[in-house]
CSV table of C-alpha atoms and ligand atoms in Angstrom, one decimal:
chain,number,residue,atom,x,y,z
D,1016,MET,CA,26.0,22.2,-3.5
D,1017,THR,CA,22.3,22.8,-3.6
D,1018,THR,CA,20.2,21.8,-0.6
D,1019,PRO,CA,17.9,18.8,-1.4
D,1020,ARG,CA,14.2,19.6,-1.6
D,1021,PRO,CA,12.5,18.4,1.6
D,1022,LEU,CA,10.6,15.1,1.2
D,1023,ILE,CA,8.3,13.2,3.5
D,1024,TYR,CA,8.1,9.4,3.3
D,1025,ALA,CA,5.0,8.4,5.3
D,1026,ALA,CA,4.2,4.7,6.1
D,1027,ASN,CA,0.6,3.9,6.9
D,1028,TRP,CA,0.6,0.4,8.4
D,1029,LYS,CA,-3.2,0.3,8.6
D,1030,MET,CA,-4.3,-2.8,10.6
D,1031,HIS,CA,-0.8,-4.5,10.5
D,1032,HIS,CA,2.1,-4.8,12.9
D,1033,GLY,CA,1.3,-5.2,16.6
D,1034,PRO,CA,3.8,-3.9,19.2
D,1035,GLY,CA,6.3,-6.8,18.8
D,1036,ALA,CA,6.3,-6.6,15.0
D,1037,ALA,CA,6.5,-2.8,15.2
D,1038,ARG,CA,9.6,-3.0,17.5
D,1039,GLY,CA,11.2,-5.6,15.2
D,1040,PHE,CA,10.5,-3.5,12.1
D,1041,LEU,CA,12.0,-0.4,13.6
D,1042,THR,CA,15.1,-2.1,15.0
D,1043,ARG,CA,15.9,-3.4,11.6
D,1044,PHE,CA,14.9,-0.2,9.8
D,1045,LEU,CA,17.1,1.9,12.0
D,1046,ASP,CA,20.0,-0.4,11.3
D,1047,LEU,CA,19.5,-0.1,7.6
D,1048,THR,CA,19.0,3.7,7.4
D,1049,ARG,CA,20.8,6.9,8.4
D,1050,PRO,CA,19.2,10.4,8.7
D,1051,VAL,CA,19.4,12.2,5.3
D,1052,GLU,CA,19.2,16.0,5.1
D,1053,GLY,CA,15.7,17.2,4.1
D,1054,ARG,CA,14.2,13.7,4.4
D,1055,SER,CA,11.5,13.0,7.0
D,1056,LEU,CA,10.3,9.5,7.8
D,1057,TRP,CA,6.8,9.2,9.2
D,1058,PHE,CA,5.2,6.1,10.6
D,1059,PHE,CA,1.5,5.5,11.3
D,1060,PRO,CA,1.3,2.2,13.2
D,1061,PRO,CA,-2.0,0.8,14.6
D,1062,ALA,CA,-2.9,2.4,18.0
D,1063,VAL,CA,-1.8,-0.5,20.1
D,1064,SER,CA,1.7,-0.2,18.6
D,1065,LEU,CA,2.1,3.6,19.0
D,1066,ALA,CA,4.0,3.4,22.3
D,1067,ALA,CA,6.3,0.6,21.1
D,1068,ALA,CA,7.1,2.6,17.9
D,1069,CYS,CA,7.8,5.8,19.8
D,1070,GLU,CA,10.1,4.0,22.1
D,1071,ALA,CA,11.9,2.2,19.3
D,1072,MET,CA,12.8,5.3,17.3
D,1073,VAL,CA,14.2,7.4,20.2
D,1074,GLY,CA,17.4,9.1,19.1
D,1075,ARG,CA,16.4,9.5,15.4
D,1076,ASN,CA,15.2,13.1,14.8
D,1077,ASP,CA,14.3,12.3,11.2
D,1078,ILE,CA,11.6,9.8,12.3
D,1079,SER,CA,8.2,10.8,13.7
D,1080,VAL,CA,5.3,8.6,14.7
D,1081,GLY,CA,1.5,9.3,14.4
D,1082,ALA,CA,-1.9,7.9,15.1
D,1083,GLN,CA,-4.0,6.7,12.2
D,1084,ASN,CA,-7.1,8.4,13.5
D,1085,VAL,CA,-8.1,10.7,16.4
D,1086,HIS,CA,-11.3,12.1,17.9
D,1087,TRP,CA,-11.7,15.9,18.1
D,1088,GLU,CA,-12.8,15.9,21.7
D,1089,PRO,CA,-10.1,15.7,24.3
D,1090,LYS,CA,-12.0,13.2,26.5
D,1091,GLY,CA,-15.4,11.8,27.1
D,1092,ALA,CA,-17.8,8.9,26.5
D,1093,PHE,CA,-16.6,7.9,23.0
D,1094,THR,CA,-16.1,4.1,23.2
D,1095,GLY,CA,-13.4,2.9,20.8
D,1096,GLU,CA,-12.0,6.3,20.0
D,1097,LEU,CA,-8.6,7.9,20.8
D,1098,SER,CA,-8.2,11.4,21.9
D,1099,LEU,CA,-5.2,13.7,21.0
D,1100,PRO,CA,-4.1,13.8,24.7
D,1101,LEU,CA,-4.0,10.0,24.8
D,1102,VAL,CA,-1.9,9.7,21.7
D,1103,THR,CA,0.5,12.5,22.6
D,1104,GLU,CA,1.0,10.9,26.0
D,1105,VAL,CA,2.7,7.9,24.3
D,1106,GLY,CA,4.8,10.1,22.0
D,1107,ALA,CA,2.7,10.6,18.8
D,1108,ARG,CA,3.4,13.9,17.1
D,1109,LEU,CA,1.4,13.4,14.0
D,1110,ALA,CA,-2.2,12.3,13.2
D,1111,LEU,CA,-3.5,10.9,9.9
D,1112,VAL,CA,-6.9,12.5,9.4
D,1113,GLY,CA,-9.7,11.6,6.9
D,1114,HIS,CA,-8.0,8.6,5.3
D,1115,SER,CA,-10.3,7.3,2.5
D,1116,GLU,CA,-10.8,4.1,4.5
D,1117,ARG,CA,-12.2,6.2,7.4
D,1118,ARG,CA,-14.3,8.2,5.0
D,1119,HIS,CA,-15.7,5.4,2.9
D,1120,LEU,CA,-15.8,2.4,5.2
D,1121,PHE,CA,-16.6,4.2,8.5
D,1122,GLY,CA,-18.7,7.1,7.1
D,1123,GLU,CA,-16.4,10.0,8.2
D,1124,THR,CA,-17.7,13.2,6.8
D,1125,ASN,CA,-15.8,16.3,5.5
D,1126,GLU,CA,-17.2,18.2,8.6
D,1127,GLN,CA,-15.7,15.6,11.0
D,1128,VAL,CA,-12.4,15.7,9.1
D,1129,GLY,CA,-12.3,19.5,9.5
D,1130,ARG,CA,-13.0,19.2,13.3
D,1131,LYS,CA,-10.2,16.6,13.7
D,1132,VAL,CA,-7.7,18.8,11.8
D,1133,ALA,CA,-8.5,21.8,14.0
D,1134,ALA,CA,-8.3,19.7,17.2
D,1135,ALA,CA,-4.9,18.2,16.1
D,1136,LEU,CA,-3.4,21.7,15.5
D,1137,LYS,CA,-4.8,22.9,18.9
D,1138,ALA,CA,-3.1,19.9,20.5
D,1139,GLY,CA,0.3,20.7,18.8
D,1140,VAL,CA,0.0,17.6,16.6
D,1141,THR,CA,0.7,17.8,12.8
D,1142,PRO,CA,-2.3,16.6,10.9
D,1143,LEU,CA,-1.7,14.7,7.6
D,1144,VAL,CA,-5.1,15.1,6.0
D,1145,CYS,CA,-6.1,12.8,3.2
D,1146,VAL,CA,-8.2,13.9,0.2
D,1147,GLY,CA,-9.1,12.1,-3.0
D,1148,GLU,CA,-11.8,11.0,-5.3
D,1149,THR,CA,-13.4,7.6,-6.0
D,1150,LEU,CA,-13.2,6.0,-9.4
D,1151,ALA,CA,-16.9,6.9,-10.1
D,1152,GLU,CA,-16.2,10.5,-9.2
D,1153,ARG,CA,-13.2,10.6,-11.5
D,1154,GLU,CA,-15.0,9.0,-14.4
D,1155,ALA,CA,-17.9,11.5,-13.9
D,1156,GLY,CA,-15.3,14.3,-14.2
D,1157,ARG,CA,-15.9,15.4,-10.6
D,1158,THR,CA,-12.3,15.0,-9.2
D,1159,GLU,CA,-11.8,18.8,-8.8
D,1160,ASN,CA,-15.1,19.3,-7.3
D,1161,VAL,CA,-14.7,16.5,-4.7
D,1162,VAL,CA,-11.2,17.4,-3.7
D,1163,VAL,CA,-11.9,21.1,-3.4
D,1164,ARG,CA,-14.9,20.4,-1.2
D,1165,GLN,CA,-12.7,18.2,1.0
D,1166,VAL,CA,-10.1,21.0,1.3
D,1167,ASP,CA,-12.7,23.6,1.9
D,1168,ALA,CA,-14.0,21.7,4.9
D,1169,ILE,CA,-10.6,22.3,6.5
D,1170,VAL,CA,-10.3,25.9,5.3
D,1171,GLU,CA,-13.6,26.5,7.2
D,1172,ARG,CA,-12.1,25.4,10.5
D,1173,VAL,CA,-8.4,26.3,10.2
D,1174,PRO,CA,-7.3,30.0,10.1
D,1175,ALA,CA,-4.8,30.9,7.4
D,1176,ALA,CA,-2.1,31.5,9.9
D,1177,GLU,CA,-2.3,27.9,11.1
D,1178,TRP,CA,-1.8,26.3,7.7
D,1179,HIS,CA,1.9,26.1,7.8
D,1180,ARG,CA,1.4,23.2,10.2
D,1181,VAL,CA,-0.9,21.2,7.9
D,1182,VAL,CA,0.2,18.5,5.5
D,1183,ILE,CA,-2.1,17.1,2.8
D,1184,ALA,CA,-2.0,13.7,1.1
D,1185,TYR,CA,-3.7,13.3,-2.2
D,1186,GLU,CA,-4.8,9.7,-2.3
D,1187,PRO,CA,-7.2,8.9,-5.2
D,1188,VAL,CA,-9.4,6.1,-3.8
D,1189,TRP,CA,-9.1,4.1,-7.0
D,1190,ALA,CA,-5.3,3.9,-6.6
D,1191,ILE,CA,-5.3,2.6,-3.0
D,1192,GLY,CA,-4.2,-1.0,-2.7
D,1193,THR,CA,-5.1,-1.7,-6.3
D,1194,GLY,CA,-1.7,-1.7,-7.9
D,1195,LYS,CA,-2.9,1.1,-10.2
D,1196,ASN,CA,-1.1,4.3,-9.3
D,1197,ALA,CA,-2.0,7.7,-10.6
D,1198,THR,CA,0.5,8.8,-13.3
D,1199,PRO,CA,3.0,11.5,-12.2
D,1200,ASP,CA,1.0,13.9,-14.4
D,1201,ASP,CA,-2.4,13.0,-12.9
D,1202,ALA,CA,-1.0,13.5,-9.4
D,1203,ALA,CA,0.8,16.7,-10.2
D,1204,GLN,CA,-2.3,18.1,-11.8
D,1205,VAL,CA,-4.4,17.6,-8.6
D,1206,HIS,CA,-1.5,18.8,-6.4
D,1207,HIS,CA,-1.4,22.0,-8.5
D,1208,LEU,CA,-5.1,22.4,-8.2
D,1209,ILE,CA,-5.1,22.1,-4.4
D,1210,ARG,CA,-2.3,24.7,-4.1
D,1211,PHE,CA,-4.1,27.0,-6.5
D,1212,GLU,CA,-7.4,26.8,-4.5
D,1213,LEU,CA,-5.6,27.2,-1.2
D,1214,SER,CA,-3.9,30.4,-2.4
D,1215,ARG,CA,-7.2,31.7,-3.7
D,1216,ARG,CA,-8.5,31.3,-0.2
D,1217,GLY,CA,-5.7,33.3,1.3
D,1218,VAL,CA,-3.7,30.3,2.5
D,1219,GLU,CA,-0.3,31.5,1.3
D,1220,GLN,CA,2.1,29.1,3.0
D,1221,ARG,CA,3.6,26.3,1.0
D,1222,VAL,CA,1.6,23.4,2.3
D,1223,PRO,CA,3.4,20.1,1.7
D,1224,ILE,CA,1.3,17.7,-0.4
D,1225,LEU,CA,2.1,14.0,-0.5
D,1226,TYR,CA,0.8,11.5,-3.1
D,1227,GLY,CA,-0.5,8.1,-2.0
D,1228,GLY,CA,-2.0,5.1,-3.8
D,1229,SER,CA,0.0,2.0,-4.9
D,1230,VAL,CA,3.4,3.7,-4.5
D,1231,ASN,CA,6.2,1.2,-4.7
D,1232,GLN,CA,9.9,0.9,-5.5
D,1233,GLY,CA,9.2,0.8,-9.2
D,1234,ASN,CA,7.2,4.0,-9.5
D,1235,VAL,CA,8.3,6.3,-6.6
D,1236,LEU,CA,11.1,8.0,-8.5
D,1237,GLY,CA,8.9,8.8,-11.4
D,1238,LEU,CA,6.3,10.3,-9.0
D,1239,LEU,CA,8.8,12.3,-7.0
D,1240,ALA,CA,10.4,13.6,-10.2
D,1241,ARG,CA,7.4,16.0,-10.3
D,1242,GLU,CA,8.2,19.0,-8.0
D,1243,GLU,CA,4.5,19.3,-7.2
D,1244,LEU,CA,4.9,16.3,-4.9
D,1245,ASP,CA,6.5,16.8,-1.5
D,1246,GLY,CA,6.6,13.1,-0.7
D,1247,VAL,CA,4.6,9.9,-0.6
D,1248,LEU,CA,2.1,8.2,1.7
D,1249,VAL,CA,2.5,4.4,1.4
D,1250,GLY,CA,0.5,1.4,2.6
D,1251,GLY,CA,1.5,-2.0,1.3
D,1252,ALA,CA,5.0,-1.2,0.3
D,1253,SER,CA,5.8,0.1,3.7
D,1254,LEU,CA,5.1,-3.1,5.6
D,1255,ASP,CA,8.5,-4.8,5.1
D,1256,ALA,CA,11.5,-3.1,6.8
D,1257,ASP,CA,14.0,-4.0,4.1
D,1258,GLY,CA,11.7,-3.0,1.3
D,1259,TRP,CA,10.7,0.3,3.0
D,1260,ALA,CA,14.4,1.1,3.8
D,1261,GLU,CA,15.2,0.5,0.1
D,1262,LEU,CA,12.3,2.7,-1.1
D,1263,VAL,CA,13.1,5.7,1.1
D,1264,GLY,CA,16.8,5.3,0.0
D,1265,LEU,CA,16.1,5.5,-3.7
D,1266,GLY,CA,15.9,9.3,-3.7
D,1267,GLY,CA,19.5,9.6,-2.4
Z,2650,13P,P1,-1.3,1.4,-0.8
Z,2650,13P,O1,0.1,2.0,-0.9
Z,2650,13P,O2,-1.3,0.0,-0.2
Z,2650,13P,O3,-2.0,1.6,-2.1
Z,2650,13P,O4,-2.1,2.3,0.3
Z,2650,13P,C1,-2.1,3.7,0.2
Z,2650,13P,C2,-2.7,4.2,1.4
Z,2650,13P,O5,-3.9,4.1,1.6
Z,2650,13P,C3,-1.8,4.9,2.3
Z,2650,13P,O6,-2.5,5.7,3.2
């Protein structure tokens, strides 16, 4: 029997599910699912629900929890921010970095994203770094240029030897929350480009690259049929425990 290819199913709950709802979700989700070889289930609840989520999933090695955003400084006068030591204290092992909503709604720059990735690695936290172009950038034929610049900002701060701990999510901004997902071919093409550019920069390890943007039960299998994709990062379709359990179970 061949070993299944490792796949990551990441749920970004954005500004949904307080501690009570997070606990309720995970209790139900744990009932509905069993660990599957090669399948990792990642949850990014809002910061106030991190501790509840970490407590609820104890005993399930296939599940990890992460923060949706972190600051690069370990402490200091940064009102409203969360440091890596703060999130790891409650059990987070992952951090989402550079989500397009952080970049476009809150002005996060490539340089800040690079700093956050480096800080996460230093703190022993796995960064899931998001990259992706806007609709205007895609229509202007600038997808490659934008994505490569976003990746280069990380290459500048993360030595090649550390890249085996980095995970990337390609999330085209025009596909997020719009119901309009990239086709498997569109996604695979950008994933291939990212890998090619990383190897040109001496980053040899096989960095997992997830696809995100309007992934749902109807399109996930088509997307994951492309071997360039190592998993999915999902917003809306991850908010309901039954629906999410069904989606992560579709692959076997
Ligand atoms: P949707 O799945 O709701 O399009 O959101 C994608 C996303 O932003 C995940 O980080």
